[in-house]
Amino acid sequence: MKTWGGRFEGGPDPTAADFGRSIETDVELAFDDILGSMAHVRALGRAGVLTDAEVEALLAGLEAVRADIESGSLRWDPALEDVHMNVESALEARVGPAARKLHTGRSRNDQVSTDLRLWLRRTIDDLDGALVGLERALVDLARRNVDAVMPAHTHTQPAQPVLLAHHLLAHVEMLERDRSRLADARRRANVSPLGSGAVAGSGFPLDREAVAAELGFAGVTRNSIDASGDRDFVAEALAGFAIAMVHLSRLAEELVWWSHPRLGFVRLADAFSTGSSMLPNKRNPDPAELVRARAARVVGDLAGFLAVLKGLPLGYQRDLQEDKRPLFESARELRRSLEVLAGIIASLTVDEARLQAAAAEGHVTATAVAETLVELGVAFRSAHHVVGRLVRTAEVDGLSLEVLSDDAVTAALRESDDESVRALAGDPTTAARLRAAASIEGALARCNVIGGTAPSRVADELAAASRRLGLA
Ligand code: ARG
C-alpha cells in the first residue's frame, strides 16, 4: 500500500484487505474522479504547488487515463483498494513520478465526497428525463382515452365517477413532485467539498471557489469537519428515490389489479406480459410485479443507509464507504422501473366499455344526488340520509339510482324526519331531478373546481401537462 503504508510493518492481512476493498462498486465513479482530479490539479497550479509543466503533464495524463477507461483497456487492480488509488496508479504508469504530486492538499475523504456529488448530479439529471418519459406516456394514454370514465375508489370500494384522464393525471402529479424533490436534493448536493482535506481543511492555499466553479458546483461547503463526513446528500437522494419507487409501486399495483380479467379495465401488451411454465392459459403482469418488489429494495436501501449514519461521530468514518452500493442500486432500479413502466403504459390497451360499466356499479353518483337535494334547500346531513335510503332501495331492487320510480323516491322523502325534505315529496318534479343528478355525466360535471374531475377542468389540466411535457 504505497499510498498509506509508510507507518506499517508488512502488508495488510488478505482477508482484511479484501473486506475493505470497494473497487467493484466505486468503479462507477471513475469519470467523476478524473474530473475532480483535473480541477484539483489546476488549483494546485494556481496555488503555486505545481509548475505549469506539471499541471500540463498531469492533465494530459488524466485525460489519457480517461480514454483508457472509456476504451476498456484499463485493468482495475483489486489490490489497489478503490477507484481513487486505481486512477492515481494508472496516472503514475502514464506520466511517472509527477503523479505522486496529485494528492497534495487533498484527502480521499473530500475526494470521494466530490466524486459522489458529481455522480449524483448527472444521475439525477438522467432520472429527471426518465421521469418525464413516464409522464409523457401517462399523458399520452389520457389523451387517447379522453372521454373514458371510471369509478374512483376509496377504501378500495367504488366511490365516485371520474375521468380516466383525471386518474392518470394523478400519477403525473406524483411524478412531478418526484422531479421537484430530486431537483431539491440536487441543489443541496451541488456544492464542492474539495479543499476540506481529511477533516481540518487543506494545508495549501487552494482557491476552493474557483475549483467549485470549474466543476459546475453552485458554491463550496463551509465547514471541513462537516463536509468530510457529511452524507446528507446521499440520504436525501435515497429518500427521493424511495418515494419515487413507492409511487411507481402504486401505479404497478393498479396495473396488476386493473388487468385482472374479472375487471378487464386494461390489457398489457404481449411484450410486457409473461406466460407460465406450467399453465398455458396464463398472462402475467410480471414487470409490474417486479416494480413493486424493487420498490421494497429501494426502501430498504434508504432505511439501511440511515442506520449506517445514525451512530457516526463527526468526521469521515469508513462506514461511509457503504453509501455507494445502496445509492447506485437505488438509482439503477428507479431508472429501470421508470423505463419498463413507460413501456407498459405506452403499449397499454384500455377497455373503455368495461370502465364505463364499472362506473355504473356501486351507486357512485349518490353524492351528486345528495348535493342536488342541498340545492333544493335541504341540509346536507338530511340529504345524505335520504340518499342513503334511496341507495338501499336501489340495492334491494337491483336498480341504479338513475331509474328509481317516482314512488320509491317519494317514499324515501316522506320517511325523512326533516320537514324540508318531506316538503319536496309533494313536488312532482323532484324525482325526475334526482334521477337526472344520478347520471355519470351529471356527477362528473358537478366536480367543477380546480383539481376536480369535471371534464372541462380535466381538459385544462391535460392541456397544461401536454404543454409542460412538450407534447404537441
Ligand atoms: N473508498 C473510500 C470511501 O468510499 C474512500 C475514502 C477512504 N478514506 C479513508 N480515510 N480511508 O469512503
Short mmCIF file of C-alpha atoms in Angstrom, two decimals, residues 79-465:
data_model
loop_
_atom_site.label_atom_id
_atom_site.label_comp_id
_atom_site.label_asym_id
_atom_site.label_seq_id
_atom_site.Cartn_x
_atom_site.Cartn_y
_atom_site.Cartn_z
CA ALA A 79 -5.11 -4.84 -4.78
CA LEU A 80 -5.42 -1.07 -5.12
CA GLU A 81 -8.48 -0.96 -2.87
CA ASP A 82 -10.63 1.67 -4.53
CA VAL A 83 -11.20 3.74 -7.66
CA HIS A 84 -9.15 6.68 -6.39
CA MET A 85 -5.99 4.66 -5.93
CA ASN A 86 -6.52 2.83 -9.19
CA VAL A 87 -6.76 6.09 -11.11
CA GLU A 88 -3.73 7.52 -9.32
CA SER A 89 -1.72 4.42 -10.05
CA ALA A 90 -2.79 4.42 -13.71
CA LEU A 91 -1.73 8.04 -13.85
CA GLU A 92 1.69 7.20 -12.45
CA ALA A 93 2.07 4.47 -15.07
CA ARG A 94 1.33 7.15 -17.69
CA VAL A 95 3.26 10.20 -16.50
CA GLY A 96 5.77 8.84 -14.00
CA PRO A 97 6.72 10.40 -10.67
CA ALA A 98 4.81 13.67 -11.32
CA ALA A 99 1.67 11.68 -10.48
CA ARG A 100 2.90 11.46 -6.90
CA LYS A 101 2.08 15.15 -6.51
CA LEU A 102 -1.59 14.77 -7.45
CA HIS A 103 -2.82 14.05 -3.95
CA THR A 104 -1.17 17.15 -2.43
CA GLY A 105 -3.57 19.05 -0.16
CA ARG A 106 -6.33 16.53 -0.71
CA SER A 107 -7.69 13.51 1.11
CA ARG A 108 -9.75 10.66 -0.22
CA ASN A 109 -12.36 11.99 2.18
CA ASP A 110 -13.01 15.23 0.31
CA GLN A 111 -12.23 13.47 -2.96
CA VAL A 112 -14.86 10.73 -2.64
CA SER A 113 -17.48 13.22 -1.49
CA THR A 114 -16.73 15.34 -4.57
CA ASP A 115 -16.94 12.33 -6.87
CA LEU A 116 -20.21 11.20 -5.38
CA ARG A 117 -21.76 14.66 -5.69
CA LEU A 118 -20.72 14.84 -9.35
CA TRP A 119 -22.14 11.36 -9.91
CA LEU A 120 -25.38 12.24 -8.16
CA ARG A 121 -25.81 15.41 -10.18
CA ARG A 122 -25.62 13.65 -13.51
CA THR A 123 -27.68 10.72 -12.26
CA ILE A 124 -30.49 12.99 -11.09
CA ASP A 125 -30.42 14.74 -14.48
CA ASP A 126 -30.76 11.39 -16.18
CA LEU A 127 -33.56 10.28 -13.84
CA ASP A 128 -35.38 13.53 -14.46
CA GLY A 129 -35.50 12.68 -18.15
CA ALA A 130 -36.82 9.21 -17.35
CA LEU A 131 -39.50 10.66 -15.04
CA VAL A 132 -40.57 12.96 -17.84
CA GLY A 133 -40.67 9.94 -20.16
CA LEU A 134 -43.17 8.14 -17.94
CA GLU A 135 -45.22 11.32 -17.51
CA ARG A 136 -45.41 11.66 -21.27
CA ALA A 137 -46.63 8.08 -21.61
CA LEU A 138 -49.34 8.69 -18.99
CA VAL A 139 -50.49 11.94 -20.58
CA ASP A 140 -50.49 10.31 -23.97
CA LEU A 141 -52.67 7.46 -22.69
CA ALA A 142 -55.04 10.02 -21.13
CA ARG A 143 -55.31 11.85 -24.45
CA ARG A 144 -56.02 8.64 -26.34
CA ASN A 145 -58.91 7.86 -23.95
CA VAL A 146 -60.02 11.35 -23.11
CA ASP A 147 -63.73 10.53 -22.65
CA ALA A 148 -63.30 7.32 -20.67
CA VAL A 149 -64.98 7.30 -17.26
CA MET A 150 -64.23 5.00 -14.37
CA PRO A 151 -65.11 4.59 -10.73
CA ALA A 152 -62.71 6.29 -8.35
CA HIS A 153 -62.18 4.30 -5.18
CA THR A 154 -61.67 4.97 -1.51
CA HIS A 155 -61.05 2.03 0.81
CA THR A 156 -60.79 0.05 -2.45
CA GLN A 157 -64.57 0.44 -2.73
CA PRO A 158 -66.33 2.33 -5.56
CA ALA A 159 -66.66 5.97 -4.50
CA GLN A 160 -67.38 8.48 -7.28
CA PRO A 161 -67.15 8.51 -11.06
CA VAL A 162 -64.09 10.22 -12.52
CA LEU A 163 -62.49 10.55 -15.90
CA LEU A 164 -59.72 8.04 -16.58
CA ALA A 165 -57.64 11.06 -17.63
CA HIS A 166 -58.12 12.53 -14.16
CA HIS A 167 -56.82 9.34 -12.61
CA LEU A 168 -53.82 9.18 -14.93
CA LEU A 169 -53.02 12.81 -14.24
CA ALA A 170 -52.95 11.98 -10.53
CA HIS A 171 -49.92 9.81 -11.28
CA VAL A 172 -48.40 12.64 -13.30
CA GLU A 173 -48.74 14.92 -10.26
CA MET A 174 -46.90 12.39 -8.12
CA LEU A 175 -44.09 12.12 -10.65
CA GLU A 176 -43.84 15.91 -10.86
CA ARG A 177 -43.30 16.01 -7.10
CA ASP A 178 -40.62 13.35 -7.51
CA ARG A 179 -38.87 15.53 -10.06
CA SER A 180 -39.04 18.53 -7.79
CA ARG A 181 -37.87 16.51 -4.78
CA LEU A 182 -34.85 15.26 -6.70
CA ALA A 183 -34.13 18.74 -8.05
CA ASP A 184 -34.15 19.93 -4.47
CA ALA A 185 -31.78 17.18 -3.37
CA ARG A 186 -29.54 18.01 -6.33
CA ARG A 187 -29.43 21.65 -5.30
CA ARG A 188 -28.17 20.84 -1.81
CA ALA A 189 -25.70 18.24 -3.14
CA ASN A 190 -24.33 20.72 -5.64
CA VAL A 191 -21.59 22.29 -3.51
CA SER A 192 -17.90 21.48 -3.58
CA PRO A 193 -16.27 19.81 -0.58
CA LEU A 194 -12.82 19.82 -2.26
CA GLY A 195 -10.34 21.60 -0.04
CA SER A 196 -11.83 20.17 3.15
CA GLY A 197 -8.97 17.67 3.22
CA ALA A 198 -9.20 14.79 5.67
CA VAL A 199 -11.04 16.79 8.33
CA ALA A 200 -9.41 20.14 9.11
CA GLY A 201 -9.10 21.70 5.64
CA SER A 202 -6.36 21.62 3.01
CA GLY A 203 -2.89 22.68 4.12
CA PHE A 204 -2.34 24.51 0.82
CA PRO A 205 -3.93 27.80 -0.28
CA LEU A 206 -6.42 26.29 -2.69
CA ASP A 207 -8.93 28.62 -4.29
CA ARG A 208 -11.91 26.46 -3.38
CA GLU A 209 -14.40 28.71 -5.11
CA ALA A 210 -12.53 28.53 -8.40
CA VAL A 211 -12.45 24.72 -8.15
CA ALA A 212 -16.18 24.70 -7.42
CA ALA A 213 -16.92 26.95 -10.39
CA GLU A 214 -14.81 24.80 -12.66
CA LEU A 215 -16.75 21.70 -11.64
CA GLY A 216 -20.06 23.47 -12.06
CA PHE A 217 -20.85 23.48 -8.35
CA ALA A 218 -23.01 26.35 -7.11
CA GLY A 219 -20.75 27.01 -4.13
CA VAL A 220 -18.45 25.47 -1.53
CA THR A 221 -19.09 23.69 1.76
CA ARG A 222 -18.42 25.91 4.79
CA ASN A 223 -17.01 23.53 7.38
CA SER A 224 -14.32 20.92 6.74
CA ILE A 225 -15.37 18.64 9.61
CA ASP A 226 -18.94 18.58 8.40
CA ALA A 227 -18.02 18.29 4.73
CA SER A 228 -15.61 15.38 5.13
CA GLY A 229 -18.18 13.24 6.91
CA ASP A 230 -21.47 14.57 5.53
CA ARG A 231 -23.67 12.19 3.58
CA ASP A 232 -26.98 14.03 3.96
CA PHE A 233 -26.99 14.44 0.21
CA VAL A 234 -26.90 10.65 -0.19
CA ALA A 235 -29.71 10.17 2.32
CA GLU A 236 -31.81 12.85 0.65
CA ALA A 237 -31.31 11.32 -2.78
CA LEU A 238 -32.16 7.88 -1.41
CA ALA A 239 -35.30 9.30 0.15
CA GLY A 240 -36.24 10.89 -3.17
CA PHE A 241 -35.56 7.62 -4.98
CA ALA A 242 -37.54 5.64 -2.40
CA ILE A 243 -40.57 7.93 -2.57
CA ALA A 244 -40.49 7.80 -6.36
CA MET A 245 -40.29 3.99 -6.23
CA VAL A 246 -43.25 3.92 -3.85
CA HIS A 247 -45.18 5.94 -6.43
CA LEU A 248 -44.18 3.55 -9.19
CA SER A 249 -45.16 0.63 -7.00
CA ARG A 250 -48.63 2.08 -6.51
CA LEU A 251 -49.00 2.51 -10.26
CA ALA A 252 -47.73 -1.03 -10.78
CA GLU A 253 -50.23 -2.32 -8.25
CA GLU A 254 -53.06 -0.70 -10.18
CA LEU A 255 -51.85 -2.23 -13.41
CA VAL A 256 -51.86 -5.66 -11.79
CA TRP A 257 -55.32 -5.13 -10.39
CA TRP A 258 -56.81 -3.46 -13.47
CA SER A 259 -55.56 -6.19 -15.78
CA HIS A 260 -57.27 -8.95 -13.81
CA PRO A 261 -59.71 -10.49 -16.35
CA ARG A 262 -62.57 -10.03 -13.91
CA LEU A 263 -62.05 -6.26 -14.10
CA GLY A 264 -60.51 -6.09 -17.55
CA PHE A 265 -60.00 -2.33 -17.43
CA VAL A 266 -56.70 -2.63 -19.25
CA ARG A 267 -54.68 -5.18 -21.13
CA LEU A 268 -50.90 -5.22 -21.00
CA ALA A 269 -49.27 -5.76 -24.38
CA ASP A 270 -47.83 -9.20 -25.05
CA ALA A 271 -44.36 -7.68 -24.96
CA PHE A 272 -44.87 -6.71 -21.32
CA SER A 273 -46.65 -9.86 -20.21
CA THR A 274 -45.24 -13.25 -19.33
CA GLY A 275 -46.51 -16.78 -19.55
CA SER A 276 -46.38 -19.56 -17.01
CA SER A 277 -44.08 -22.56 -17.29
CA MET A 278 -46.94 -24.85 -16.29
CA LEU A 279 -50.20 -23.03 -17.03
CA PRO A 280 -50.68 -22.41 -20.76
CA ASN A 281 -53.55 -20.01 -20.13
CA LYS A 282 -51.54 -17.53 -18.06
CA ARG A 283 -50.84 -13.96 -18.95
CA ASN A 284 -48.99 -12.45 -16.07
CA PRO A 285 -48.07 -8.81 -15.44
CA ASP A 286 -44.59 -9.75 -14.16
CA PRO A 287 -42.82 -6.47 -14.97
CA ALA A 288 -45.35 -4.54 -12.88
CA GLU A 289 -45.00 -7.03 -10.04
CA LEU A 290 -41.24 -6.66 -10.15
CA VAL A 291 -41.54 -2.89 -9.91
CA ARG A 292 -43.46 -3.41 -6.66
CA ALA A 293 -40.72 -5.62 -5.30
CA ARG A 294 -37.88 -3.36 -6.46
CA ALA A 295 -39.58 -0.54 -4.57
CA ALA A 296 -39.19 -2.63 -1.44
CA ARG A 297 -35.47 -2.94 -2.10
CA VAL A 298 -35.05 0.79 -2.56
CA VAL A 299 -36.98 1.50 0.64
CA GLY A 300 -34.58 -0.93 2.31
CA ASP A 301 -31.60 0.93 0.84
CA LEU A 302 -32.82 4.17 2.41
CA ALA A 303 -33.53 2.60 5.78
CA GLY A 304 -30.22 0.74 5.74
CA PHE A 305 -28.19 3.80 4.93
CA LEU A 306 -29.86 5.93 7.59
CA ALA A 307 -28.92 3.16 10.00
CA VAL A 308 -25.29 3.43 8.86
CA LEU A 309 -25.29 7.17 9.53
CA LYS A 310 -27.05 7.33 12.85
CA GLY A 311 -24.23 6.12 15.05
CA LEU A 312 -21.36 8.04 13.47
CA PRO A 313 -19.40 10.76 15.21
CA LEU A 314 -18.41 13.74 13.06
CA GLY A 315 -15.63 13.43 10.53
CA TYR A 316 -15.06 10.67 7.98
CA GLN A 317 -15.64 7.12 9.18
CA ARG A 318 -15.06 4.14 6.96
CA ASP A 319 -18.70 3.17 7.42
CA LEU A 320 -19.40 5.91 4.88
CA GLN A 321 -17.91 3.76 2.15
CA GLU A 322 -21.15 1.77 2.40
CA ASP A 323 -23.08 4.67 0.85
CA LYS A 324 -22.35 3.65 -2.70
CA ARG A 325 -23.99 0.26 -3.05
CA PRO A 326 -27.43 1.46 -1.87
CA LEU A 327 -27.17 4.71 -3.79
CA PHE A 328 -26.11 3.09 -7.06
CA GLU A 329 -28.56 0.24 -6.72
CA SER A 330 -31.48 2.52 -5.93
CA ALA A 331 -30.76 4.85 -8.82
CA ARG A 332 -30.42 1.89 -11.18
CA GLU A 333 -33.66 0.27 -10.05
CA LEU A 334 -35.55 3.56 -10.26
CA ARG A 335 -34.21 4.13 -13.76
CA ARG A 336 -35.14 0.66 -14.95
CA SER A 337 -38.57 0.76 -13.31
CA LEU A 338 -39.34 4.09 -14.97
CA GLU A 339 -38.37 2.69 -18.31
CA VAL A 340 -40.36 -0.52 -18.00
CA LEU A 341 -43.46 1.30 -16.76
CA ALA A 342 -43.23 3.81 -19.59
CA GLY A 343 -43.15 0.83 -21.96
CA ILE A 344 -46.17 -0.78 -20.32
CA ILE A 345 -48.19 2.44 -20.36
CA ALA A 346 -47.27 3.30 -23.95
CA SER A 347 -48.50 -0.10 -25.16
CA LEU A 348 -51.47 -0.44 -22.81
CA THR A 349 -54.95 -1.10 -24.21
CA VAL A 350 -57.81 0.50 -22.30
CA ASP A 351 -61.27 -1.09 -22.41
CA GLU A 352 -63.47 1.99 -22.13
CA ALA A 353 -66.67 -0.07 -22.12
CA ARG A 354 -65.53 -2.10 -19.12
CA LEU A 355 -64.52 1.05 -17.30
CA GLN A 356 -67.87 2.63 -18.09
CA ALA A 357 -69.71 -0.48 -16.89
CA ALA A 358 -67.75 -0.42 -13.64
CA ALA A 359 -68.63 3.24 -13.18
CA ALA A 360 -72.31 2.29 -13.43
CA GLU A 361 -71.95 -0.04 -10.45
CA GLY A 362 -71.81 0.79 -6.78
CA HIS A 363 -74.17 3.79 -6.89
CA VAL A 364 -71.17 6.08 -7.24
CA THR A 365 -73.34 9.05 -8.16
CA ALA A 366 -75.09 9.09 -4.77
CA THR A 367 -73.11 12.12 -3.59
CA ALA A 368 -74.22 14.09 -6.64
CA VAL A 369 -77.84 13.23 -5.82
CA ALA A 370 -77.41 14.37 -2.22
CA GLU A 371 -75.80 17.60 -3.41
CA THR A 372 -78.76 18.20 -5.70
CA LEU A 373 -81.08 17.90 -2.69
CA VAL A 374 -78.90 20.52 -0.98
CA GLU A 375 -79.56 22.79 -3.95
CA LEU A 376 -83.27 22.20 -3.38
CA GLY A 377 -82.88 23.63 0.13
CA VAL A 378 -82.12 20.53 2.20
CA ALA A 379 -79.36 20.38 4.84
CA PHE A 380 -76.53 18.07 3.71
CA ARG A 381 -76.87 15.64 6.63
CA SER A 382 -80.58 15.16 5.89
CA ALA A 383 -79.84 14.82 2.17
CA HIS A 384 -77.14 12.24 2.94
CA HIS A 385 -79.65 10.21 4.95
CA VAL A 386 -82.35 10.32 2.29
CA VAL A 387 -79.95 9.27 -0.46
CA GLY A 388 -78.69 6.51 1.80
CA ARG A 389 -82.26 5.20 1.90
CA LEU A 390 -82.52 5.53 -1.88
CA VAL A 391 -79.29 3.54 -2.31
CA ARG A 392 -80.70 0.84 -0.07
CA THR A 393 -83.90 0.65 -2.11
CA ALA A 394 -81.92 0.56 -5.34
CA GLU A 395 -79.71 -2.18 -3.96
CA VAL A 396 -82.64 -4.32 -2.83
CA ASP A 397 -84.38 -3.89 -6.21
CA GLY A 398 -81.15 -4.37 -8.14
CA LEU A 399 -81.56 -0.99 -9.85
CA SER A 400 -79.43 2.06 -10.37
CA LEU A 401 -80.35 5.43 -8.85
CA GLU A 402 -80.99 6.75 -12.34
CA VAL A 403 -84.06 4.55 -12.83
CA LEU A 404 -85.73 4.62 -9.42
CA SER A 405 -89.50 5.08 -9.71
CA ASP A 406 -91.34 8.24 -8.65
CA ASP A 407 -92.97 6.17 -5.92
CA ALA A 408 -89.69 4.93 -4.48
CA VAL A 409 -88.25 8.46 -4.39
CA THR A 410 -91.38 9.95 -2.88
CA ALA A 411 -91.49 7.24 -0.21
CA ALA A 412 -87.89 7.97 0.83
CA LEU A 413 -88.58 11.70 1.03
CA ARG A 414 -91.75 11.17 3.08
CA GLU A 415 -89.88 9.00 5.57
CA SER A 416 -87.47 11.81 6.49
CA ASP A 417 -87.63 13.45 9.91
CA ASP A 418 -86.62 16.72 8.22
CA GLU A 419 -89.53 18.97 7.35
CA SER A 420 -87.74 20.50 4.34
CA VAL A 421 -87.25 17.02 2.84
CA ARG A 422 -90.85 15.99 3.34
CA ALA A 423 -91.97 19.23 1.68
CA LEU A 424 -90.14 18.15 -1.51
CA ALA A 425 -92.16 14.93 -1.69
CA GLY A 426 -95.18 16.94 -2.85
CA ASP A 427 -93.32 18.40 -5.84
CA PRO A 428 -93.84 16.20 -8.92
CA THR A 429 -90.51 17.33 -10.49
CA THR A 430 -88.30 16.25 -7.58
CA ALA A 431 -87.95 12.58 -8.53
CA ALA A 432 -87.01 13.48 -12.10
CA ARG A 433 -84.40 15.99 -10.92
CA LEU A 434 -82.81 13.47 -8.60
CA ARG A 435 -82.73 10.79 -11.31
CA ALA A 436 -81.05 13.24 -13.66
CA ALA A 437 -78.48 14.10 -10.99
CA ALA A 438 -77.68 10.39 -10.71
CA SER A 439 -76.22 10.21 -14.22
CA ILE A 440 -72.48 9.81 -14.56
CA GLU A 441 -72.25 12.91 -16.74
CA GLY A 442 -74.14 14.92 -14.11
CA ALA A 443 -71.91 13.68 -11.33
CA LEU A 444 -68.73 14.44 -13.28
CA ALA A 445 -69.88 17.93 -14.20
CA ARG A 446 -70.62 18.81 -10.57
CA CYS A 447 -66.94 18.49 -9.54
CA ASN A 448 -66.14 21.72 -11.26
CA VAL A 449 -63.38 23.08 -9.03
CA ILE A 450 -59.65 23.40 -9.62
CA GLY A 451 -58.36 19.86 -9.32
CA GLY A 452 -61.82 18.33 -9.76
CA THR A 453 -62.88 15.76 -12.33
CA ALA A 454 -65.35 17.93 -14.30
CA PRO A 455 -64.43 17.33 -17.98
CA SER A 456 -63.58 20.99 -18.65
CA ARG A 457 -61.21 21.05 -15.64
CA VAL A 458 -59.54 17.83 -16.71
CA ALA A 459 -59.21 19.15 -20.25
CA ASP A 460 -57.42 22.22 -18.89
CA GLU A 461 -55.06 20.14 -16.77
CA LEU A 462 -54.39 17.78 -19.65
CA ALA A 463 -53.57 20.70 -21.93
CA ALA A 464 -51.28 22.22 -19.30
CA ALA A 465 -49.47 18.91 -18.75
#
